[in-house]
Amino acid sequence: MARTKSNAATITTIEEAEKILKEMCELEAQWEKIDNAANKKIADIKEKAANDGKVLRDTYKSHVDSLKAYAVYFRSELFQDKKTIDLQFGSIGFRKAPDSISCTKQTAELLQKLGLKEFVRVKIEPDKERMLSLDDETLSQVGAARKSKEDFFAETKRDLVNQELAKLAG
């Protein structure tokens, strides 16, 4: 079997060790310079991409805001029977967000007085997640109220847009 020779230099004196250490310092400086240049280029590319895409992202957000305003204004007409409208290039609608609990400063104390200690955390504060299971009358007794809300969404159908573009190009 063939033996391979190691590239490691044989050091026999302290001067040779110093020379190798000096060369290692020079190598580190060179690769740090290369890495720093690469990191600067990467940072510049990311900054340029962020700047180039800012107008697009701002326009996109503006479009979502416009769609939301339209959906809110015409909600009773558009969303009588459903919460989502499928359009040619996407869908708009309202999603039910998870219920949350709003509490007053006295809620935790009132929960304890009513014997509902399992709904109070060790740090004396109401456990809003567990309070979601309470009925509205009990919530009212402890100075809390259930809040329900819906979040607006807009989803694109990019594959249809790509098909349209392909038809135009073809």
C-alpha atoms as one frame of an Amber mdcrd trajectory, in Angstrom:
protein
   0.000   0.000   0.000   1.374   3.427  -0.912   2.169   5.821   1.871   1.301
   9.469   1.632   3.705  12.084   2.792   2.419  14.673   5.236   2.553  18.332
   4.243   3.410  19.246   7.820   6.815  20.860   8.166   9.237  19.336  10.609
  10.147  21.892  13.242  13.444  21.403  15.016  14.173  24.832  16.524  12.306
  27.622  18.302  13.176  29.961  15.426  11.398  27.655  12.967   8.370  27.586
  15.288   8.387  31.413  15.384   8.633  31.549  11.596   5.646  29.199  11.193
   3.609  31.159  13.747   4.380  34.368  11.851   3.256  32.746   8.595   0.071
  31.530  10.312  -0.648  35.118  11.420  -0.221  36.294   7.838  -2.544  33.520
   6.589  -5.192  34.461   9.177  -4.957  38.107   8.147  -5.339  37.165   4.481
  -8.395  34.962   4.980  -9.968  37.517   7.363  -9.527  40.101   4.611 -11.201
  37.732   2.115 -14.034  36.927   4.566 -14.558  40.611   5.409 -14.721  41.523
   1.725 -17.244  38.729   1.131 -19.331  39.795   4.143 -19.323  43.394   2.915
 -20.466  42.287  -0.545 -23.211  40.154   1.024 -24.342  43.065   3.214 -24.325
  45.400   0.197 -26.351  42.905  -1.860 -28.875  42.495   0.980 -29.149  46.272
   1.383 -29.599  46.742  -2.364 -32.250  44.002  -2.444 -34.064  45.619   0.487
 -33.944  49.020  -1.227 -34.928  47.628  -4.632 -37.831  45.704  -3.123 -39.055
  48.473  -0.792 -41.329  50.055  -3.380 -42.719  46.635  -4.289 -43.353  45.697
  -0.645 -44.901  49.100   0.070 -47.136  48.802  -3.000 -48.132  45.265  -1.979
 -49.033  46.462   1.545 -50.981  49.365   0.060 -52.916  46.910  -2.112 -53.710
  44.742   0.928 -54.878  47.864   2.789 -57.074  48.848  -0.187 -58.572  45.354
  -0.382 -59.212  45.414   3.368 -60.922  48.814   3.172 -63.071  47.549   0.284
 -63.951  44.341   2.150 -64.819  46.200   5.358 -66.940  48.817   3.555 -68.884
  46.253   1.515 -68.763  43.488   4.142 -72.535  43.112   4.471 -72.911  42.684
   0.701 -69.811  40.600  -0.033 -69.748  38.287   2.964 -73.416  37.502   3.650
 -73.090  33.724   3.470 -69.351  33.164   3.726 -66.170  34.674   5.092 -64.047
  34.207   1.965 -64.528  35.306  -1.610 -62.524  33.461  -4.253 -61.544  35.764
  -7.083 -59.664  34.984 -10.277 -56.226  35.895  -8.925 -56.695  35.233  -5.234
 -59.104  35.364  -2.361 -60.096  37.905   0.254 -62.006  37.485   3.446 -62.021
  37.427   7.189 -60.657  34.671   9.403 -61.859  34.096  12.907 -58.997  34.866
  15.245 -58.764  32.859  18.476 -60.772  34.363  21.333 -58.821  36.270  23.930
 -59.684  37.515  27.397 -59.417  41.107  28.587 -59.171  41.547  32.340 -59.220
  44.296  34.916 -56.735  44.520  37.773 -59.291  42.899  40.085 -59.979  39.835
  37.877 -57.401  37.550  39.546 -58.602  38.463  43.013 -62.236  37.936  42.034
 -61.400  34.558  40.443 -59.864  33.463  43.756 -62.876  34.706  45.747 -65.184
  32.699  43.471 -63.133  29.548  44.062 -61.739  29.516  40.519 -58.106  29.334
  41.647 -57.145  27.033  38.755 -57.691  30.030  36.467 -55.116  32.111  38.378
 -51.383  31.732  37.880 -48.885  31.611  40.732 -47.960  35.164  39.956 -51.221
  36.743  40.953 -52.640  37.504  37.548 -55.560  36.079  35.593 -54.873  33.034
  33.395 -56.534  34.348  30.255 -55.984  31.128  28.307 -57.870  29.072  30.890
 -60.478  31.800  31.330 -61.497  31.232  27.715 -63.436  28.218  29.015 -65.485
  30.357  31.444 -68.959  31.545  30.476 -69.575  35.263  29.889 -71.558  35.693
  33.139 -68.643  34.388  35.220 -66.234  36.581  33.262 -68.452  39.575  34.024
 -68.454  38.708  37.750 -64.661  38.855  37.823 -64.376  42.054  35.809 -63.369
  40.368  32.560 -64.947  40.154  29.126 -64.532  37.889  26.126 -63.230  39.646
  23.019 -63.786  38.141  19.585 -62.222  39.490  16.445 -61.577  38.518  12.877
 -58.321  39.105  11.048 -58.339  40.217   7.422 -56.314  38.229   4.895 -55.456
  38.424   1.217 -53.957  35.414  -0.577 -52.644  35.472  -4.106 -52.904  32.746
  -6.709 -49.531  33.240  -8.323 -49.841  30.130 -10.474 -52.782  31.697 -12.347
 -50.826  34.888 -12.953 -47.927  32.797 -14.245 -50.324  30.951 -16.579 -51.662
  34.286 -17.871 -48.122  35.505 -18.506 -47.248  32.234 -20.247 -50.270  32.624
 -22.549 -49.240  36.172 -23.419 -45.648  35.117 -24.086 -46.656  32.017 -26.072
